[in-house]
PDB file of C-alpha atoms in Angstrom:
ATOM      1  CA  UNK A   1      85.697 125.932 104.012  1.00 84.00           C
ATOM      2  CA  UNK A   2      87.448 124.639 106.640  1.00 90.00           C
ATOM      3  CA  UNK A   3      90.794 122.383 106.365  1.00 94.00           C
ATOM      4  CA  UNK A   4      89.852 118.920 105.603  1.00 94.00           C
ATOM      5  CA  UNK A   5      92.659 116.738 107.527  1.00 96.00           C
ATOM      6  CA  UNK A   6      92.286 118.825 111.058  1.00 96.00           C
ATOM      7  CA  UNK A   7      88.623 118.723 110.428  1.00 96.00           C
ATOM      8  CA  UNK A   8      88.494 114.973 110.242  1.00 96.00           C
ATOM      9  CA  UNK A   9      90.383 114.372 113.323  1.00 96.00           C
ATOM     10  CA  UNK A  10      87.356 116.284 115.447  1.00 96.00           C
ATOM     11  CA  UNK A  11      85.333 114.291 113.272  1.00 96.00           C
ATOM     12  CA  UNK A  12      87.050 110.832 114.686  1.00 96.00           C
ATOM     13  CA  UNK A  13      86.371 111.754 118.142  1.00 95.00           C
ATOM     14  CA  UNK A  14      83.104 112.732 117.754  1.00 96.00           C
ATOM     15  CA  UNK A  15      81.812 109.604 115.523  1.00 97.00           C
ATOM     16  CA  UNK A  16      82.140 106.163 116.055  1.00 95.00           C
ATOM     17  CA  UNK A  17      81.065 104.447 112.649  1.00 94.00           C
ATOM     18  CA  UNK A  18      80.794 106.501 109.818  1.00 94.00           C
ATOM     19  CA  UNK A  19      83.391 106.293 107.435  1.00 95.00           C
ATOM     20  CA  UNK A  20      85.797 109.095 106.932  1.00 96.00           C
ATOM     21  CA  UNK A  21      87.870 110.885 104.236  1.00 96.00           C
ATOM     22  CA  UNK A  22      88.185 113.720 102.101  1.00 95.00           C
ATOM     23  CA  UNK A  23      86.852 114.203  98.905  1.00 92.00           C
ATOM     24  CA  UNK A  24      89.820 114.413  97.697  1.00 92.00           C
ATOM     25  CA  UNK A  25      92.947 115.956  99.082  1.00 96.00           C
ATOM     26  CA  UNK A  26      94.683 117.318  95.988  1.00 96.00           C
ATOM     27  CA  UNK A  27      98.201 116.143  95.820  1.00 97.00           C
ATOM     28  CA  UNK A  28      99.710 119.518  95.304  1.00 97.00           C
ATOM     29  CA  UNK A  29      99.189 121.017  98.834  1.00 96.00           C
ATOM     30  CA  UNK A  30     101.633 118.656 100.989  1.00 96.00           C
ATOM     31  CA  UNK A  31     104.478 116.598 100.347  1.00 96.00           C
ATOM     32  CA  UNK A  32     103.499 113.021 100.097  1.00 97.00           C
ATOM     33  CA  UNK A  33     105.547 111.900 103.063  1.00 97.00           C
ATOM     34  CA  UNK A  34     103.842 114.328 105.636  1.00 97.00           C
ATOM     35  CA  UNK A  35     100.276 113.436 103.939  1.00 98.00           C
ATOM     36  CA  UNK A  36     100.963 109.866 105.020  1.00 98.00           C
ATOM     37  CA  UNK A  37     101.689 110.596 108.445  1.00 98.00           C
ATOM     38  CA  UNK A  38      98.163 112.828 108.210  1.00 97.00           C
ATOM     39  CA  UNK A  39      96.300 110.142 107.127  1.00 98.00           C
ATOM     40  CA  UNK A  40      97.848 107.419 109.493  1.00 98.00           C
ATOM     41  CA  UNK A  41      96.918 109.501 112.161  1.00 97.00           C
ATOM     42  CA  UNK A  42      93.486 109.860 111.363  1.00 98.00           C
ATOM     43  CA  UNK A  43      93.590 106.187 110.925  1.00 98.00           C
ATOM     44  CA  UNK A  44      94.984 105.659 114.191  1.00 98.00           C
ATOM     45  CA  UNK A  45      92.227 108.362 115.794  1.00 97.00           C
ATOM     46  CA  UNK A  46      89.823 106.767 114.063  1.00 97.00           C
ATOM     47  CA  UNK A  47      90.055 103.060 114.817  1.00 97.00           C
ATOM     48  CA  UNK A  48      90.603 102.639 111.021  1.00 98.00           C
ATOM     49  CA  UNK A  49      87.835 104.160 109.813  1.00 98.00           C
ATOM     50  CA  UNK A  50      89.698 106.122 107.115  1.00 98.00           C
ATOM     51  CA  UNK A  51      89.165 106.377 103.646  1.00 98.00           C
ATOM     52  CA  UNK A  52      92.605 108.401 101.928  1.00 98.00           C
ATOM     53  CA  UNK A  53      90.924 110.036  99.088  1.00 97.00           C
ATOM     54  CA  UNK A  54      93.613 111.795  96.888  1.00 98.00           C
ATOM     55  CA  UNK A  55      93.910 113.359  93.071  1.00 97.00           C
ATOM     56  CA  UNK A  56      96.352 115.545  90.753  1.00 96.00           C
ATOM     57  CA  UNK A  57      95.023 118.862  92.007  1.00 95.00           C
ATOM     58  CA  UNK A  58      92.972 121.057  89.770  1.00 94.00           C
ATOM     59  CA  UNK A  59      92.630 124.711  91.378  1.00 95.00           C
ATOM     60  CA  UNK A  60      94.963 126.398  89.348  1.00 95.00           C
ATOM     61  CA  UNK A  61      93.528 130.094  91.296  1.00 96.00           C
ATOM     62  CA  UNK A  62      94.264 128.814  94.891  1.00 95.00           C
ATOM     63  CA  UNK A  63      97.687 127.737  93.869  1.00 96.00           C
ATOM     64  CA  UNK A  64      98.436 130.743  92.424  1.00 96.00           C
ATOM     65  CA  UNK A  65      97.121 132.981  95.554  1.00 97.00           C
ATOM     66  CA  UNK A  66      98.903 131.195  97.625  1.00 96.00           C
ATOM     67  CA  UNK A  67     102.478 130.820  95.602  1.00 96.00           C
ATOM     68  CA  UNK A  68     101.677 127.177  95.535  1.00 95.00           C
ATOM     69  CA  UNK A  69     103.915 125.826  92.495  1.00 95.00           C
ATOM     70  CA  UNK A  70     101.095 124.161  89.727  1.00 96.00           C
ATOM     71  CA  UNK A  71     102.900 122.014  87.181  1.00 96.00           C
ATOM     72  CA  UNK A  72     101.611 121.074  84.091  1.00 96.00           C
ATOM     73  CA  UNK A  73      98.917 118.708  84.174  1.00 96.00           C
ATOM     74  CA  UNK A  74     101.467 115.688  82.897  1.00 96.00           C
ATOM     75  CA  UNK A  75     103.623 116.453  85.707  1.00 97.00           C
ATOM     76  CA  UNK A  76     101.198 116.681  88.506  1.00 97.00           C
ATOM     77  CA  UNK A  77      99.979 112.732  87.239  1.00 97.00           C
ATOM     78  CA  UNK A  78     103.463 112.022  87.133  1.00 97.00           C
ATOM     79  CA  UNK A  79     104.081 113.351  90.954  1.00 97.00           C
ATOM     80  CA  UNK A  80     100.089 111.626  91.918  1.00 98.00           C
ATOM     81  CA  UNK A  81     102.001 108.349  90.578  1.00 97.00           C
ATOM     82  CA  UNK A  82     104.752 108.624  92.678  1.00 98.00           C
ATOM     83  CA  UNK A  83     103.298 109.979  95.780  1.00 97.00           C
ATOM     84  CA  UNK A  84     100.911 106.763  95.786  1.00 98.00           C
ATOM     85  CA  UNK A  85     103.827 104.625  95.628  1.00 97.00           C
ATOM     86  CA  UNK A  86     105.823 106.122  98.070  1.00 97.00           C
ATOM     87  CA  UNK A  87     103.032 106.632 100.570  1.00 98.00           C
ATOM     88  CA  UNK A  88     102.140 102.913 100.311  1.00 98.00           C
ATOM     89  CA  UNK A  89     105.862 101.803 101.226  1.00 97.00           C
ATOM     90  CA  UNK A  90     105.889 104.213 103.870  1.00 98.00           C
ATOM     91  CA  UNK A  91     102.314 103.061 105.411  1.00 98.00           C
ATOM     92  CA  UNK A  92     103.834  98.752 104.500  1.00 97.00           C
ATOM     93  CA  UNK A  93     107.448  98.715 104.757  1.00 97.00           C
ATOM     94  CA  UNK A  94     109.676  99.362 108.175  1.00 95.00           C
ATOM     95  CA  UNK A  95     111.882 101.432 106.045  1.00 96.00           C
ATOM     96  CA  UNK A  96     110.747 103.003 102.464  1.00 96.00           C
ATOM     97  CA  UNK A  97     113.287 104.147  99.914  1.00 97.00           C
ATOM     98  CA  UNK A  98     112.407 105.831  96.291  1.00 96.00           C
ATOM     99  CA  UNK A  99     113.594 107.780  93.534  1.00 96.00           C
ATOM    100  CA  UNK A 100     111.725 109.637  91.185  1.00 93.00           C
ATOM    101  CA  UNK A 101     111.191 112.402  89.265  1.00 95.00           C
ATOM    102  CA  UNK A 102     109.499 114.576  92.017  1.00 95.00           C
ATOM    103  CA  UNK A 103     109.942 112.444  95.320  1.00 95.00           C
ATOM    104  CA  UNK A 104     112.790 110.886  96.920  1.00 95.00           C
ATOM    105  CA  UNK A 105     112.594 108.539 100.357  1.00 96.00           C
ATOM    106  CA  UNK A 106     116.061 107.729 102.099  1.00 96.00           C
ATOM    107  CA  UNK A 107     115.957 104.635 104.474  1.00 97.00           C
ATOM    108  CA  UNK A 108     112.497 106.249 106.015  1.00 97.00           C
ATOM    109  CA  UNK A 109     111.116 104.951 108.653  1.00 97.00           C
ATOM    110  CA  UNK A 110     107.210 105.244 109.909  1.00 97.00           C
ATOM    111  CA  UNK A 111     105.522 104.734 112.977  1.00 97.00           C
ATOM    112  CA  UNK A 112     103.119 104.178 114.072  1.00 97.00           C
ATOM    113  CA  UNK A 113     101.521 102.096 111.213  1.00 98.00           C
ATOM    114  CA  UNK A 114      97.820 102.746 109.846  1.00 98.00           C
ATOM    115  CA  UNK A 115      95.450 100.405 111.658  1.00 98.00           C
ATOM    116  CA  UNK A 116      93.885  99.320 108.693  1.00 97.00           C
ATOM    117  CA  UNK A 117      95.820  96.471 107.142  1.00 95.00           C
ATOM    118  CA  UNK A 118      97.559  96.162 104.310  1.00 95.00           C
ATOM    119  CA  UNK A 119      96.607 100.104 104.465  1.00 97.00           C
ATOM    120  CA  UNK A 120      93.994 102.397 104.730  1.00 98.00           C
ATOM    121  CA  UNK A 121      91.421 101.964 100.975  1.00 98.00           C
ATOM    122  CA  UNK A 122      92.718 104.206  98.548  1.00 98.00           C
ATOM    123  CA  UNK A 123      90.189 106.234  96.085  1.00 98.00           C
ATOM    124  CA  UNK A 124      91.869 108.040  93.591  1.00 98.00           C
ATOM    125  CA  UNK A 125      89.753 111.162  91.883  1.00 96.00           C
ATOM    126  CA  UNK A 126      90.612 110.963  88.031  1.00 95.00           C
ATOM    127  CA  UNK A 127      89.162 111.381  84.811  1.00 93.00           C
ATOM    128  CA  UNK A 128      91.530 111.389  81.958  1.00 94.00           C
ATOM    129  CA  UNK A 129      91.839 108.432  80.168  1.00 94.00           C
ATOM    130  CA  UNK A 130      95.178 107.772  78.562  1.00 95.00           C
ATOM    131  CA  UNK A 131      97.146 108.457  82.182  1.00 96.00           C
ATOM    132  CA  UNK A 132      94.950 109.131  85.156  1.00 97.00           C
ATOM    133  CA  UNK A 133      93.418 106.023  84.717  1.00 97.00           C
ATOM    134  CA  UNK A 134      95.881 103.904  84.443  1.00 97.00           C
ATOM    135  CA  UNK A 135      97.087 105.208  87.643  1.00 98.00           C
ATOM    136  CA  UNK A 136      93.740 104.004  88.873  1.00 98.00           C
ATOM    137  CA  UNK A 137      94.449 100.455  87.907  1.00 98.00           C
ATOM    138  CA  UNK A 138      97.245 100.606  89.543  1.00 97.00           C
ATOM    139  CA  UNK A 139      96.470 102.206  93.150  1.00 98.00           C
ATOM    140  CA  UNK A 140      93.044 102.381  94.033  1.00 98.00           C
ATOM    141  CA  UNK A 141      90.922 100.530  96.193  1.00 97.00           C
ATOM    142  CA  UNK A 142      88.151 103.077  94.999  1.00 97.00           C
ATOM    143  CA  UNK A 143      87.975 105.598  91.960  1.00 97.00           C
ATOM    144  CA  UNK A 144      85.967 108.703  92.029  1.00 96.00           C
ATOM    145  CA  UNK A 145      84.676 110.798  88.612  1.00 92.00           C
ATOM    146  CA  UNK A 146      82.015 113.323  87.297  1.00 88.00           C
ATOM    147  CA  UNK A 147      79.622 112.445  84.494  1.00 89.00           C
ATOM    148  CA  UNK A 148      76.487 111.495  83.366  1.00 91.00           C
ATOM    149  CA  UNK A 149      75.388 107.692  83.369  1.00 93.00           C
ATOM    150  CA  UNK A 150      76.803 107.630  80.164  1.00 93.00           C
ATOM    151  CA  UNK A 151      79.575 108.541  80.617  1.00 93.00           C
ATOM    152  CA  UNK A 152      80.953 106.421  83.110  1.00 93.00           C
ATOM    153  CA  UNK A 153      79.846 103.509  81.584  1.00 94.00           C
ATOM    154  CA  UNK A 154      82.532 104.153  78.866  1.00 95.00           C
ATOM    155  CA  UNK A 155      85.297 105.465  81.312  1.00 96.00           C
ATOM    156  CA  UNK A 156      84.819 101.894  83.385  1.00 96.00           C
ATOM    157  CA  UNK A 157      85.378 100.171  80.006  1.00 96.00           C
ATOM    158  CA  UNK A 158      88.974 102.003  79.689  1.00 97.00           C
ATOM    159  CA  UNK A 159      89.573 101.686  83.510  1.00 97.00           C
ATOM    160  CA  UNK A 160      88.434  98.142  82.575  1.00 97.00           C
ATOM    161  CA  UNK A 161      91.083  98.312  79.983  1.00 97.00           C
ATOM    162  CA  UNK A 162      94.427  99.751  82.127  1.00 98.00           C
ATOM    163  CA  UNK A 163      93.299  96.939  84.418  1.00 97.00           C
ATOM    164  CA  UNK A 164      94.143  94.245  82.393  1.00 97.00           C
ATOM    165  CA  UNK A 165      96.695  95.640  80.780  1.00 96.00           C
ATOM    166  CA  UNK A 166      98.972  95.282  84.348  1.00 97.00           C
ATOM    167  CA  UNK A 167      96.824  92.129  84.819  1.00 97.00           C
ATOM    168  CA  UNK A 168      94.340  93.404  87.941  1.00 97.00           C
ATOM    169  CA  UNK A 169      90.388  92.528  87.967  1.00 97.00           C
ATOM    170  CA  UNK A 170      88.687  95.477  87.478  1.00 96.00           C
ATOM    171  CA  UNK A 171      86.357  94.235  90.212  1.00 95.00           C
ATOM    172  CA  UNK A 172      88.355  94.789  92.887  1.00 96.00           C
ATOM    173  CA  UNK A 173      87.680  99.091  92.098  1.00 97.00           C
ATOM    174  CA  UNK A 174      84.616  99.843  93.631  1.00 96.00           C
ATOM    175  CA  UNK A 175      83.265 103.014  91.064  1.00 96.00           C
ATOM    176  CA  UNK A 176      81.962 105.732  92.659  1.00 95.00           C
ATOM    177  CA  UNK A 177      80.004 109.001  91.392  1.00 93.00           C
ATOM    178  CA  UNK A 178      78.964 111.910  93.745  1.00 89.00           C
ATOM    179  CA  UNK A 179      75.799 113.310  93.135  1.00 85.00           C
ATOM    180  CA  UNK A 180      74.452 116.651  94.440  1.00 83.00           C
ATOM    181  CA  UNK A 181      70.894 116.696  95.285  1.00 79.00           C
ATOM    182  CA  UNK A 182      68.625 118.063  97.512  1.00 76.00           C
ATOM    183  CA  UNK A 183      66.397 114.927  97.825  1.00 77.00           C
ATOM    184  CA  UNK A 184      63.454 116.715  96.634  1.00 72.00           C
ATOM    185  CA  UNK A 185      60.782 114.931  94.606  1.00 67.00           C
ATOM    186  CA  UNK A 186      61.994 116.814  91.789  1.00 58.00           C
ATOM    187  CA  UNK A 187      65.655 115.612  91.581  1.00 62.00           C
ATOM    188  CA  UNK A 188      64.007 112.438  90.938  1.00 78.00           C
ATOM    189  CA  UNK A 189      67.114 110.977  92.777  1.00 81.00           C
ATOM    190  CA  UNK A 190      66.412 107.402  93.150  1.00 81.00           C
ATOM    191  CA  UNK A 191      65.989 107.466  89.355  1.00 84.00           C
ATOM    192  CA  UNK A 192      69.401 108.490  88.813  1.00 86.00           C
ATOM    193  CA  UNK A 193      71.036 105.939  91.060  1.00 88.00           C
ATOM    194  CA  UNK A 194      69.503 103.333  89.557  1.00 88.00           C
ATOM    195  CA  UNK A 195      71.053 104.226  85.792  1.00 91.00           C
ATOM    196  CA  UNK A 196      74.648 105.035  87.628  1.00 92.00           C
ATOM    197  CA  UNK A 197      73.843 101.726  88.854  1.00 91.00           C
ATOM    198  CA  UNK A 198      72.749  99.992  85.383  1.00 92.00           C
ATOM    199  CA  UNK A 199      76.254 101.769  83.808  1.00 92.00           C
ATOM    200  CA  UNK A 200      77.971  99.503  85.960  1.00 92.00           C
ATOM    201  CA  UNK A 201      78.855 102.088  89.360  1.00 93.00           C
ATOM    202  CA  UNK A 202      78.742 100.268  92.570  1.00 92.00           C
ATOM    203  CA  UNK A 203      79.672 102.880  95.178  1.00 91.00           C
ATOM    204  CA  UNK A 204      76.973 106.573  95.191  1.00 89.00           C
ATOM    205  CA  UNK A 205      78.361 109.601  97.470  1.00 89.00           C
ATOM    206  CA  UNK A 206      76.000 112.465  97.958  1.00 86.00           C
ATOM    207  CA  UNK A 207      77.409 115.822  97.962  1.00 85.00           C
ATOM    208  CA  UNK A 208      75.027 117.704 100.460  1.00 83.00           C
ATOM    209  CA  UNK A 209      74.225 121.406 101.042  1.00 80.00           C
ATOM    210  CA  UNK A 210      73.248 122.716 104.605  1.00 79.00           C
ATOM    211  CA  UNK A 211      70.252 124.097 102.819  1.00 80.00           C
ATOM    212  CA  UNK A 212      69.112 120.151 102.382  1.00 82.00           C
ATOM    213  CA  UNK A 213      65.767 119.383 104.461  1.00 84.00           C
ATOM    214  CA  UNK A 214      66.499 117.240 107.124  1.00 87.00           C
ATOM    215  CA  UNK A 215      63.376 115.637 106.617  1.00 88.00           C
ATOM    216  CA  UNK A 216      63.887 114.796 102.967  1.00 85.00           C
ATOM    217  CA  UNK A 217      67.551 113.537 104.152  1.00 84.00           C
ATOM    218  CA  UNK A 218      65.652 111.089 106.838  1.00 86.00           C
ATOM    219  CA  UNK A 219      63.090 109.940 104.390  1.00 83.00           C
ATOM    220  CA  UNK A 220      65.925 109.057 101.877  1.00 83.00           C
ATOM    221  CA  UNK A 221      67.905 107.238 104.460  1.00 84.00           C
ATOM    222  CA  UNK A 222      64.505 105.537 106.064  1.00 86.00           C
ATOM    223  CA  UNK A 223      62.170 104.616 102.808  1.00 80.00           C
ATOM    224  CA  UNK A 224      64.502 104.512  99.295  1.00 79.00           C
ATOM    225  CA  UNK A 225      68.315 103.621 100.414  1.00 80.00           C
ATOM    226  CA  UNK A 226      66.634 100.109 101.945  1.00 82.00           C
ATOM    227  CA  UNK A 227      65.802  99.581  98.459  1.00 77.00           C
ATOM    228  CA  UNK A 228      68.990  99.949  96.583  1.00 72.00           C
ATOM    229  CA  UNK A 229      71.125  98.134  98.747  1.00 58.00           C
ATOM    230  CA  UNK A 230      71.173  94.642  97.015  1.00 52.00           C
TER     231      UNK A 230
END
């Protein structure tokens, strides 16, 4: 595939709505300072249209190809933790300074600013439920999982949980699934919304093959999406 941030930059200048992100960077590749600057710039390209989608990192091969180091997975939620708070005082504050385990910011400036004010939405990708969650609580804007219906009805309950444990409404996360289909009769798709939906998910992304029918794709858009917006 091709490499997401460079990829949405073309994709700025040749859209003028649509929403924009990637699904999600994992925090591994690039050092949290330089991924802020990425992502302001799309921002800026974009006339804040970005959406800074980010997680632990999960590809243990394509580190290891690549001589890309791949902690442990309790350090790389330790280093997600801390890149989120750095980036945010980078993309808020005239000057940023942290220390942590992983990351360190002396008297950094950053210019220009994201358009999008306080900052670009944050949606953190994150399953586990004793850490990555809690990290949730405490940086997204939007979270992103896997799972059946089921499933994330009792992962919002502990999300629900973190969140008032650092006293935060739960309802300011907008939950989010993505769902592969092919909009075929037989994925029975609007079916499946409507239970994500019931479980208590307010925000469905479709992943989407090239092999999808356009067709199917327009009479999705045109004939069931008007009925699920409310």
């Amino acid at each position: 595939c091709l490499e997401g941030w460079t990829a949405l930059s073309a994709l700025a200048q040749a859209t003028q709505k649509i929403r924009l992100g990637v699904m999600v960077t994992g925090n591994t590749y690039r050092h949290p300072a330089v991924l802020a600057k990425m992502a302001a710039t799309v921002d800026i390209i974009s006339n804040g249209r970005l959406i800074f989608g980010i997680g632990a990192g999960w590809f243990e091969l394509e580190h290891q190809v690549y001589d890309i180091p791949f902690p442990p997975i309790g350090e790389r939620l330790i280093s997600l933790d801390e890149s989120l708070t750095l980036i945010k005082q980078l993309w808020t504050q005239e000057t940023a300074n942290f220390t942590g385990r992983h990351h360190h910011l002396h008297d950094a400036p950053f210019e220009p600013k994201p358009i999008q004010q306080p900052h670009p939405p944050i949606l953190v990708g994150a399953g586990g439920e004793k850490i990555a969650l809690g990290i949730v609580a405490r940086h997204a804007d939007m979270w992103n999982t896997f799972g059946s219906p089921e499933t994330f009805r009792h992962k919002i309950e502990v999300l629900a949980e973190h969140c008032t444990h650092i006293g935060r409404d739960p309802d300011e996360i907008e939950k989010s699934v993505l769902i592969s289909t092919t909009f075929s009769s037989d994925d029975n798709v609007q079916h499946l919304i409507e239970d994500y939906i019931a479980m208590g998910v307010t925000h469905i992304i479709f992943s989407i093959s090239s092999s999808t029918d356009p067709q199917l794709l327009h009479h999705f858009a045109e004939k069931v999406m008007p009925t699920l917006r409310h």
